[in-house]
mmCIF file of C-alpha atoms in Angstrom:
data_model
loop_
_atom_site.group_PDB
_atom_site.id
_atom_site.type_symbol
_atom_site.label_atom_id
_atom_site.label_comp_id
_atom_site.label_asym_id
_atom_site.label_seq_id
_atom_site.Cartn_x
_atom_site.Cartn_y
_atom_site.Cartn_z
ATOM 1 C CA UNK A 1 3.902 33.448 -2.777
ATOM 2 C CA UNK A 2 2.807 32.280 0.373
ATOM 3 C CA UNK A 3 0.267 35.131 2.686
ATOM 4 C CA UNK A 4 1.089 34.007 6.569
ATOM 5 C CA UNK A 5 -0.964 33.432 9.315
ATOM 6 C CA UNK A 6 0.269 36.627 10.587
ATOM 7 C CA UNK A 7 -0.147 39.061 8.350
ATOM 8 C CA UNK A 8 -2.551 40.958 7.537
ATOM 9 C CA UNK A 9 -2.668 40.363 3.712
ATOM 10 C CA UNK A 10 -5.413 37.845 2.945
ATOM 11 C CA UNK A 11 -7.853 37.276 -0.570
ATOM 12 C CA UNK A 12 -10.948 38.489 -1.202
ATOM 13 C CA UNK A 13 -12.748 36.057 -2.263
ATOM 14 C CA UNK A 14 -15.710 37.894 -2.417
ATOM 15 C CA UNK A 15 -13.861 39.755 -5.429
ATOM 16 C CA UNK A 16 -13.098 36.207 -7.299
ATOM 17 C CA UNK A 17 -16.785 35.727 -6.882
ATOM 18 C CA UNK A 18 -18.234 38.908 -8.893
ATOM 19 C CA UNK A 19 -15.700 38.416 -11.265
ATOM 20 C CA UNK A 20 -16.689 34.952 -12.031
ATOM 21 C CA UNK A 21 -20.393 35.762 -11.978
ATOM 22 C CA UNK A 22 -19.507 38.716 -14.320
ATOM 23 C CA UNK A 23 -18.031 36.912 -16.820
ATOM 24 C CA UNK A 24 -20.548 34.047 -16.242
ATOM 25 C CA UNK A 25 -23.257 36.886 -17.127
ATOM 26 C CA UNK A 26 -20.751 37.771 -20.679
ATOM 27 C CA UNK A 27 -20.369 34.477 -21.657
ATOM 28 C CA UNK A 28 -24.213 33.718 -21.521
ATOM 29 C CA UNK A 29 -24.871 37.178 -23.860
ATOM 30 C CA UNK A 30 -22.645 35.445 -26.300
ATOM 31 C CA UNK A 31 -24.345 32.319 -26.622
ATOM 32 C CA UNK A 32 -21.717 29.947 -25.042
ATOM 33 C CA UNK A 33 -23.003 29.181 -21.918
ATOM 34 C CA UNK A 34 -19.649 29.409 -19.543
ATOM 35 C CA UNK A 35 -19.805 26.465 -17.518
ATOM 36 C CA UNK A 36 -18.296 27.100 -14.211
ATOM 37 C CA UNK A 37 -16.528 24.351 -12.672
ATOM 38 C CA UNK A 38 -16.963 22.803 -9.380
ATOM 39 C CA UNK A 39 -13.657 24.361 -8.041
ATOM 40 C CA UNK A 40 -15.057 27.778 -8.966
ATOM 41 C CA UNK A 41 -18.901 27.674 -7.008
ATOM 42 C CA UNK A 42 -16.755 26.754 -3.917
ATOM 43 C CA UNK A 43 -14.483 28.921 -4.271
ATOM 44 C CA UNK A 44 -16.962 31.869 -5.335
ATOM 45 C CA UNK A 45 -19.034 30.567 -2.199
ATOM 46 C CA UNK A 46 -16.474 30.797 0.225
ATOM 47 C CA UNK A 47 -17.101 34.697 0.339
ATOM 48 C CA UNK A 48 -15.514 35.557 3.809
ATOM 49 C CA UNK A 49 -11.494 36.048 3.505
ATOM 50 C CA UNK A 50 -9.698 33.450 3.386
ATOM 51 C CA UNK A 51 -5.910 32.481 3.685
ATOM 52 C CA UNK A 52 -3.900 30.949 1.198
ATOM 53 C CA UNK A 53 -0.941 28.905 0.901
ATOM 54 C CA UNK A 54 0.916 27.528 -1.325
ATOM 55 C CA UNK A 55 2.914 23.398 -1.624
ATOM 56 C CA UNK A 56 4.916 22.967 -4.783
ATOM 57 C CA UNK A 57 7.229 20.059 -4.803
ATOM 58 C CA UNK A 58 9.708 21.739 -6.444
ATOM 59 C CA UNK A 59 10.462 23.946 -3.973
ATOM 60 C CA UNK A 60 9.325 27.230 -6.068
ATOM 61 C CA UNK A 61 7.228 28.120 -2.781
ATOM 62 C CA UNK A 62 7.839 28.263 1.145
ATOM 63 C CA UNK A 63 6.284 24.575 1.680
ATOM 64 C CA UNK A 64 7.198 21.360 -0.180
ATOM 65 C CA UNK A 65 5.651 19.264 1.872
ATOM 66 C CA UNK A 66 1.209 19.268 2.062
ATOM 67 C CA UNK A 67 1.449 17.898 6.023
ATOM 68 C CA UNK A 68 3.930 21.016 6.592
ATOM 69 C CA UNK A 69 1.565 22.654 5.658
ATOM 70 C CA UNK A 70 -1.017 20.985 7.201
ATOM 71 C CA UNK A 71 0.960 21.634 10.685
ATOM 72 C CA UNK A 72 0.794 25.604 9.994
ATOM 73 C CA UNK A 73 -2.459 26.427 10.261
ATOM 74 C CA UNK A 74 -3.490 27.002 13.502
ATOM 75 C CA UNK A 75 -5.397 24.361 15.997
ATOM 76 C CA UNK A 76 -9.232 25.723 15.964
ATOM 77 C CA UNK A 77 -8.988 27.066 12.939
ATOM 78 C CA UNK A 78 -12.547 28.786 11.795
ATOM 79 C CA UNK A 79 -11.648 30.389 8.483
ATOM 80 C CA UNK A 80 -11.527 28.349 5.280
ATOM 81 C CA UNK A 81 -8.039 27.818 4.620
ATOM 82 C CA UNK A 82 -6.592 27.072 1.074
ATOM 83 C CA UNK A 83 -3.811 24.882 0.247
ATOM 84 C CA UNK A 84 -2.830 24.935 -3.490
ATOM 85 C CA UNK A 85 -1.159 21.943 -4.858
ATOM 86 C CA UNK A 86 1.057 22.337 -7.367
ATOM 87 C CA UNK A 87 0.762 18.827 -9.498
ATOM 88 C CA UNK A 88 3.421 16.566 -8.955
ATOM 89 C CA UNK A 89 3.702 13.161 -6.596
ATOM 90 C CA UNK A 90 3.489 14.185 -3.459
ATOM 91 C CA UNK A 91 5.338 10.859 -1.216
ATOM 92 C CA UNK A 92 4.374 11.472 2.520
ATOM 93 C CA UNK A 93 1.455 10.086 4.736
ATOM 94 C CA UNK A 94 -0.938 13.019 5.123
ATOM 95 C CA UNK A 95 -3.018 13.748 7.744
ATOM 96 C CA UNK A 96 -5.772 16.805 8.848
ATOM 97 C CA UNK A 97 -6.566 16.539 12.252
ATOM 98 C CA UNK A 98 -9.865 17.057 14.601
ATOM 99 C CA UNK A 99 -8.441 20.942 15.328
ATOM 100 C CA UNK A 100 -8.109 21.910 11.915
ATOM 101 C CA UNK A 101 -11.084 22.721 10.037
ATOM 102 C CA UNK A 102 -12.487 24.863 6.856
ATOM 103 C CA UNK A 103 -9.404 22.971 5.058
ATOM 104 C CA UNK A 104 -9.609 23.028 1.171
ATOM 105 C CA UNK A 105 -7.084 21.242 -0.670
ATOM 106 C CA UNK A 106 -7.322 21.968 -4.027
ATOM 107 C CA UNK A 107 -4.848 20.472 -6.480
ATOM 108 C CA UNK A 108 -4.396 20.387 -9.922
ATOM 109 C CA UNK A 109 -6.255 18.109 -11.268
ATOM 110 C CA UNK A 110 -6.164 14.359 -10.384
ATOM 111 C CA UNK A 111 -3.799 13.434 -13.035
ATOM 112 C CA UNK A 112 -1.627 16.165 -12.068
ATOM 113 C CA UNK A 113 -1.318 15.731 -8.672
ATOM 114 C CA UNK A 114 -1.076 12.788 -5.823
ATOM 115 C CA UNK A 115 -0.758 12.267 -2.683
ATOM 116 C CA UNK A 116 1.631 8.524 -2.829
ATOM 117 C CA UNK A 117 2.773 6.326 0.300
ATOM 118 C CA UNK A 118 2.982 2.093 0.304
ATOM 119 C CA UNK A 119 2.015 0.848 3.672
ATOM 120 C CA UNK A 120 -0.078 -2.559 4.110
ATOM 121 C CA UNK A 121 -1.302 -3.193 7.790
ATOM 122 C CA UNK A 122 -3.642 -4.471 10.025
ATOM 123 C CA UNK A 123 -4.758 -1.819 10.767
ATOM 124 C CA UNK A 124 -6.890 0.023 7.934
ATOM 125 C CA UNK A 125 -6.816 3.139 9.697
ATOM 126 C CA UNK A 126 -2.395 3.235 9.765
ATOM 127 C CA UNK A 127 -2.413 2.023 6.748
ATOM 128 C CA UNK A 128 -3.880 4.936 4.864
ATOM 129 C CA UNK A 129 -2.080 7.413 3.341
ATOM 130 C CA UNK A 130 -4.502 10.684 3.493
ATOM 131 C CA UNK A 131 -6.647 10.995 6.850
ATOM 132 C CA UNK A 132 -8.696 13.579 7.168
ATOM 133 C CA UNK A 133 -10.897 13.733 10.686
ATOM 134 C CA UNK A 134 -11.277 16.990 10.814
ATOM 135 C CA UNK A 135 -14.766 18.591 9.888
ATOM 136 C CA UNK A 136 -15.806 21.308 6.766
ATOM 137 C CA UNK A 137 -12.922 19.621 4.697
ATOM 138 C CA UNK A 138 -12.810 20.081 0.344
ATOM 139 C CA UNK A 139 -10.611 18.485 -1.850
ATOM 140 C CA UNK A 140 -10.232 19.115 -5.891
ATOM 141 C CA UNK A 141 -8.378 17.391 -8.406
ATOM 142 C CA UNK A 142 -5.964 15.515 -6.234
ATOM 143 C CA UNK A 143 -4.897 12.046 -5.947
ATOM 144 C CA UNK A 144 -5.345 9.166 -3.123
ATOM 145 C CA UNK A 145 -2.994 6.221 -3.826
ATOM 146 C CA UNK A 146 -1.450 3.795 -1.692
ATOM 147 C CA UNK A 147 0.863 1.794 -3.341
ATOM 148 C CA UNK A 148 1.631 -0.877 -1.272
ATOM 149 C CA UNK A 149 1.490 -4.069 -3.548
ATOM 150 C CA UNK A 150 -1.054 -6.905 -3.624
ATOM 151 C CA UNK A 151 -0.509 -8.845 -0.125
ATOM 152 C CA UNK A 152 -1.568 -12.040 1.354
ATOM 153 C CA UNK A 153 -5.100 -12.896 1.193
ATOM 154 C CA UNK A 154 -6.621 -13.112 4.729
ATOM 155 C CA UNK A 155 -3.900 -11.797 6.087
ATOM 156 C CA UNK A 156 -3.034 -9.358 8.663
ATOM 157 C CA UNK A 157 -1.100 -7.432 5.597
ATOM 158 C CA UNK A 158 -3.868 -7.105 3.807
ATOM 159 C CA UNK A 159 -5.037 -3.898 3.969
ATOM 160 C CA UNK A 160 -3.659 -0.840 2.455
ATOM 161 C CA UNK A 161 -6.299 2.399 2.207
ATOM 162 C CA UNK A 162 -6.026 5.283 0.252
ATOM 163 C CA UNK A 163 -8.212 7.260 2.465
ATOM 164 C CA UNK A 164 -9.637 7.581 5.674
ATOM 165 C CA UNK A 165 -12.118 10.532 5.663
ATOM 166 C CA UNK A 166 -13.778 10.283 9.306
ATOM 167 C CA UNK A 167 -14.713 14.336 9.651
ATOM 168 C CA UNK A 168 -18.027 15.926 8.607
ATOM 169 C CA UNK A 169 -18.624 17.428 6.080
ATOM 170 C CA UNK A 170 -16.431 16.545 3.791
ATOM 171 C CA UNK A 171 -16.569 16.951 0.030
ATOM 172 C CA UNK A 172 -14.428 15.902 -3.154
ATOM 173 C CA UNK A 173 -14.846 16.713 -6.328
ATOM 174 C CA UNK A 174 -12.904 14.889 -9.098
ATOM 175 C CA UNK A 175 -10.816 13.340 -6.837
ATOM 176 C CA UNK A 176 -8.985 9.646 -7.518
ATOM 177 C CA UNK A 177 -8.663 7.087 -5.307
ATOM 178 C CA UNK A 178 -5.900 4.210 -6.245
ATOM 179 C CA UNK A 179 -5.701 0.584 -4.233
ATOM 180 C CA UNK A 180 -5.268 -2.776 -4.566
ATOM 181 C CA UNK A 181 -7.420 -3.533 -1.049
ATOM 182 C CA UNK A 182 -9.912 -1.574 0.978
ATOM 183 C CA UNK A 183 -8.954 1.753 -1.179
ATOM 184 C CA UNK A 184 -11.535 3.827 0.219
ATOM 185 C CA UNK A 185 -12.556 3.747 3.890
ATOM 186 C CA UNK A 186 -15.357 5.849 4.360
ATOM 187 C CA UNK A 187 -15.608 6.123 7.994
ATOM 188 C CA UNK A 188 -18.148 8.455 9.494
ATOM 189 C CA UNK A 189 -20.280 11.580 9.043
ATOM 190 C CA UNK A 190 -21.702 13.196 5.794
ATOM 191 C CA UNK A 191 -19.457 13.386 3.191
ATOM 192 C CA UNK A 192 -20.028 13.984 -0.388
ATOM 193 C CA UNK A 193 -18.545 12.520 -3.551
ATOM 194 C CA UNK A 194 -18.737 14.079 -7.233
ATOM 195 C CA UNK A 195 -17.093 12.778 -10.392
ATOM 196 C CA UNK A 196 -14.263 10.903 -8.456
ATOM 197 C CA UNK A 197 -12.726 8.353 -9.801
ATOM 198 C CA UNK A 198 -11.889 5.108 -7.076
ATOM 199 C CA UNK A 199 -10.002 1.861 -8.045
ATOM 200 C CA UNK A 200 -9.731 -1.325 -6.353
ATOM 201 C CA UNK A 201 -10.641 -4.462 -5.847
ATOM 202 C CA UNK A 202 -12.203 -5.620 -2.391
ATOM 203 C CA UNK A 203 -14.590 -3.604 -0.404
ATOM 204 C CA UNK A 204 -13.343 -0.692 -2.384
ATOM 205 C CA UNK A 205 -15.644 1.487 -0.253
ATOM 206 C CA UNK A 206 -16.356 0.168 2.922
ATOM 207 C CA UNK A 207 -17.178 1.908 6.824
ATOM 208 C CA UNK A 208 -20.114 3.637 8.636
ATOM 209 C CA UNK A 209 -20.566 6.999 7.306
ATOM 210 C CA UNK A 210 -23.819 8.367 5.624
ATOM 211 C CA UNK A 211 -22.605 9.497 1.733
ATOM 212 C CA UNK A 212 -23.134 10.579 -1.781
ATOM 213 C CA UNK A 213 -21.098 8.835 -4.988
ATOM 214 C CA UNK A 214 -22.415 11.484 -7.447
ATOM 215 C CA UNK A 215 -21.525 10.284 -11.368
ATOM 216 C CA UNK A 216 -18.714 8.618 -9.972
ATOM 217 C CA UNK A 217 -16.598 6.017 -11.980
ATOM 218 C CA UNK A 218 -15.586 2.763 -10.073
ATOM 219 C CA UNK A 219 -12.785 0.283 -11.647
ATOM 220 C CA UNK A 220 -12.433 -3.032 -10.804
ATOM 221 C CA UNK A 221 -8.862 -4.537 -10.350
ATOM 222 C CA UNK A 222 -8.991 -8.386 -10.726
ATOM 223 C CA UNK A 223 -8.055 -9.987 -7.617
ATOM 224 C CA UNK A 224 -6.034 -13.650 -8.608
ATOM 225 C CA UNK A 225 -5.900 -14.675 -5.326
ATOM 226 C CA UNK A 226 -8.655 -16.073 -4.007
ATOM 227 C CA UNK A 227 -12.000 -17.102 -5.486
ATOM 228 C CA UNK A 228 -13.832 -15.061 -4.338
ATOM 229 C CA UNK A 229 -15.154 -12.131 -6.431
ATOM 230 C CA UNK A 230 -14.096 -8.452 -4.731
ATOM 231 C CA UNK A 231 -16.407 -6.486 -3.455
ATOM 232 C CA UNK A 232 -17.441 -2.669 -4.741
ATOM 233 C CA UNK A 233 -19.338 -1.636 -0.767
ATOM 234 C CA UNK A 234 -19.018 -3.521 2.760
ATOM 235 C CA UNK A 235 -20.827 -0.923 4.772
ATOM 236 C CA UNK A 236 -21.022 -1.044 7.881
ATOM 237 C CA UNK A 237 -24.883 -0.564 9.242
ATOM 238 C CA UNK A 238 -25.772 -1.836 12.988
ATOM 239 C CA UNK A 239 -28.897 -0.556 14.066
ATOM 240 C CA UNK A 240 -32.492 1.000 12.241
ATOM 241 C CA UNK A 241 -31.569 3.387 14.310
ATOM 242 C CA UNK A 242 -28.309 4.538 12.385
ATOM 243 C CA UNK A 243 -28.606 7.224 9.540
ATOM 244 C CA UNK A 244 -26.086 6.230 7.642
ATOM 245 C CA UNK A 245 -25.821 4.536 3.981
ATOM 246 C CA UNK A 246 -23.972 5.220 0.627
ATOM 247 C CA UNK A 247 -25.603 5.931 -2.451
ATOM 248 C CA UNK A 248 -24.027 6.236 -6.219
ATOM 249 C CA UNK A 249 -26.474 8.230 -8.145
ATOM 250 C CA UNK A 250 -25.237 8.170 -12.290
ATOM 251 C CA UNK A 251 -21.790 6.870 -11.710
ATOM 252 C CA UNK A 252 -19.826 3.562 -14.156
ATOM 253 C CA UNK A 253 -19.187 0.534 -13.123
ATOM 254 C CA UNK A 254 -16.263 -1.012 -14.886
ATOM 255 C CA UNK A 255 -13.049 -2.967 -14.773
ATOM 256 C CA UNK A 256 -10.927 -5.998 -15.466
ATOM 257 C CA UNK A 257 -12.162 -8.501 -12.901
ATOM 258 C CA UNK A 258 -15.554 -8.838 -11.607
ATOM 259 C CA UNK A 259 -17.037 -7.618 -7.822
ATOM 260 C CA UNK A 260 -20.405 -8.139 -6.323
ATOM 261 C CA UNK A 261 -22.127 -4.020 -5.725
ATOM 262 C CA UNK A 262 -21.335 -4.743 -1.997
ATOM 263 C CA UNK A 263 -21.266 -7.313 0.670
ATOM 264 C CA UNK A 264 -23.526 -6.173 4.446
ATOM 265 C CA UNK A 265 -20.916 -5.701 7.246
ATOM 266 C CA UNK A 266 -23.340 -5.099 9.666
ATOM 267 C CA UNK A 267 -26.841 -6.112 9.788
ATOM 268 C CA UNK A 268 -28.137 -3.520 8.844
ATOM 269 C CA UNK A 269 -26.071 -2.677 5.809
ATOM 270 C CA UNK A 270 -27.332 0.385 3.385
ATOM 271 C CA UNK A 271 -26.146 0.519 0.223
ATOM 272 C CA UNK A 272 -28.148 1.894 -3.032
ATOM 273 C CA UNK A 273 -27.382 2.240 -6.133
ATOM 274 C CA UNK A 274 -29.255 4.523 -8.779
ATOM 275 C CA UNK A 275 -29.213 5.523 -12.817
ATOM 276 C CA UNK A 276 -26.045 3.379 -12.718
ATOM 277 C CA UNK A 277 -24.525 2.498 -15.277
ATOM 278 C CA UNK A 278 -22.820 -1.586 -14.759
ATOM 279 C CA UNK A 279 -20.834 -3.469 -17.305
ATOM 280 C CA UNK A 280 -20.629 -7.217 -16.544
ATOM 281 C CA UNK A 281 -18.382 -6.648 -14.819
ATOM 282 C CA UNK A 282 -20.684 -6.817 -11.821
ATOM 283 C CA UNK A 283 -21.554 -10.163 -10.790
ATOM 284 C CA UNK A 284 -25.666 -11.229 -11.505
ATOM 285 C CA UNK A 285 -25.868 -11.781 -8.011
ATOM 286 C CA UNK A 286 -25.368 -8.166 -7.495
ATOM 287 C CA UNK A 287 -24.997 -8.768 -3.650
ATOM 288 C CA UNK A 288 -23.192 -11.481 -1.446
ATOM 289 C CA UNK A 289 -22.992 -12.097 1.837
ATOM 290 C CA UNK A 290 -19.365 -12.884 1.905
ATOM 291 C CA UNK A 291 -17.721 -13.625 5.725
ATOM 292 C CA UNK A 292 -21.644 -12.237 6.971
ATOM 293 C CA UNK A 293 -22.574 -14.321 10.110
ATOM 294 C CA UNK A 294 -25.373 -11.459 11.013
ATOM 295 C CA UNK A 295 -28.921 -12.031 9.981
ATOM 296 C CA UNK A 296 -30.219 -10.898 6.064
ATOM 297 C CA UNK A 297 -33.192 -9.526 7.320
ATOM 298 C CA UNK A 298 -32.627 -5.678 7.667
ATOM 299 C CA UNK A 299 -29.900 -5.292 5.503
ATOM 300 C CA UNK A 300 -30.890 -2.453 2.948
ATOM 301 C CA UNK A 301 -29.553 -3.525 -0.670
ATOM 302 C CA UNK A 302 -30.885 -1.687 -3.304
ATOM 303 C CA UNK A 303 -31.415 -0.975 -7.431
ATOM 304 C CA UNK A 304 -33.066 1.537 -9.184
ATOM 305 C CA UNK A 305 -33.299 2.361 -12.732
ATOM 306 C CA UNK A 306 -29.593 1.173 -13.620
ATOM 307 C CA UNK A 307 -27.914 -0.293 -16.791
ATOM 308 C CA UNK A 308 -25.791 -2.182 -18.794
ATOM 309 C CA UNK A 309 -25.441 -4.812 -19.481
ATOM 310 C CA UNK A 310 -24.633 -5.841 -15.469
ATOM 311 C CA UNK A 311 -27.613 -4.402 -14.777
ATOM 312 C CA UNK A 312 -30.541 -6.992 -14.926
ATOM 313 C CA UNK A 313 -31.735 -7.461 -11.506
ATOM 314 C CA UNK A 314 -32.822 -11.199 -12.625
ATOM 315 C CA UNK A 315 -30.789 -13.747 -10.527
ATOM 316 C CA UNK A 316 -30.374 -10.999 -8.041
ATOM 317 C CA UNK A 317 -29.679 -12.013 -4.337
ATOM 318 C CA UNK A 318 -32.590 -12.686 -2.810
ATOM 319 C CA UNK A 319 -32.082 -9.742 -0.415
ATOM 320 C CA UNK A 320 -31.598 -7.632 -3.399
ATOM 321 C CA UNK A 321 -34.770 -4.784 -2.769
ATOM 322 C CA UNK A 322 -35.804 -3.152 -5.757
ATOM 323 C CA UNK A 323 -37.301 0.567 -5.492
ATOM 324 C CA UNK A 324 -40.198 2.066 -7.253
ATOM 325 C CA UNK A 325 -39.873 5.901 -7.839
ATOM 326 C CA UNK A 326 -41.515 6.258 -4.397
ATOM 327 C CA UNK A 327 -39.118 4.130 -2.543
ATOM 328 C CA UNK A 328 -36.339 5.604 -4.324
ATOM 329 C CA UNK A 329 -37.112 9.483 -4.083
ATOM 330 C CA UNK A 330 -35.198 9.992 -0.003
ATOM 331 C CA UNK A 331 -31.565 8.862 -1.379
ATOM 332 C CA UNK A 332 -31.832 10.794 -4.882
ATOM 333 C CA UNK A 333 -30.887 14.075 -3.390
ATOM 334 C CA UNK A 334 -28.351 15.568 -0.862
ATOM 335 C CA UNK A 335 -31.424 16.290 0.999
ATOM 336 C CA UNK A 336 -29.800 12.336 1.984
ATOM 337 C CA UNK A 337 -26.840 13.670 3.767
ATOM 338 C CA UNK A 338 -28.278 17.224 4.586
ATOM 339 C CA UNK A 339 -26.540 19.098 1.510
ATOM 340 C CA UNK A 340 -28.841 22.213 1.491
ATOM 341 C CA UNK A 341 -27.099 22.772 5.126
ATOM 342 C CA UNK A 342 -23.367 22.924 4.076
ATOM 343 C CA UNK A 343 -22.775 21.856 0.733
ATOM 344 C CA UNK A 344 -21.171 24.676 -1.698
ATOM 345 C CA UNK A 345 -22.010 22.996 -4.267
ATOM 346 C CA UNK A 346 -23.881 19.316 -5.531
ATOM 347 C CA UNK A 347 -26.633 17.794 -7.140
ATOM 348 C CA UNK A 348 -30.192 19.169 -5.849
#
């Protein structure tokens, strides 16, 4: 069933919120303590009437293509639009342009709903399977995959990005990101990733953004083509005046290969790992300056209270910052991304 933009029929999410709250109270009264999922909490907090679109690759709904559903949204949209993507593999490139904000892309689970393409390019943006350039975006329960075969090392056909995130105020809950090289281009803006799965080999997460990765799993794939081990992060920050950086809280790093926690892609690169489990996948040096020709004096690569066999800071790169509680505090809540101003659900 489709509720078109011309129709006066809209779903009143306030009603849904009331139902959820009632269920929570009743369940709590019986001592079971129902825990609402992020998708329910997000939905309950979108209190204005919204438009609702369903996509089914098998043809049971009006739209079989996610891009067609996005194209149906008017430019300059100011109301939240829920695009419910039923389970299936959607083999298409998808782009949400800057003019189409307030989209909630709801899948049926990251192992059930996926957007898949196969493209390598010397241009990371061009190779991306999924691009979101609009502000105010939410995704839940969907995977983004670039299935391009591993290219020739150091060649122009070696970038195969799964997702490009270039808008401000974007949140991903229980999503998956898969590629063999340059998986997630976290380009710019404030972003929040919660309980996501991110898989890759080299520069798995890279870009200029200011982002928190909360309880995310990072799986490292071995890249046998070159001697240089991969890196979990490659953050670009060129000035102390840029308030950007990647923060990883309470997640896990493991896999089949070995990788550094990060390498600088700018003289002021900023990456923090806190309360993170690190398997032996993490190289003892922790951090690499591979292909960096600038100074390391202002690079902010830091660790705080991490654990696991790969977390020992003995033998780490000389520029590592071992944070104390006071130094770590600014990175341990969503205040780092001004989350209280825009996040609908996230850790405090």
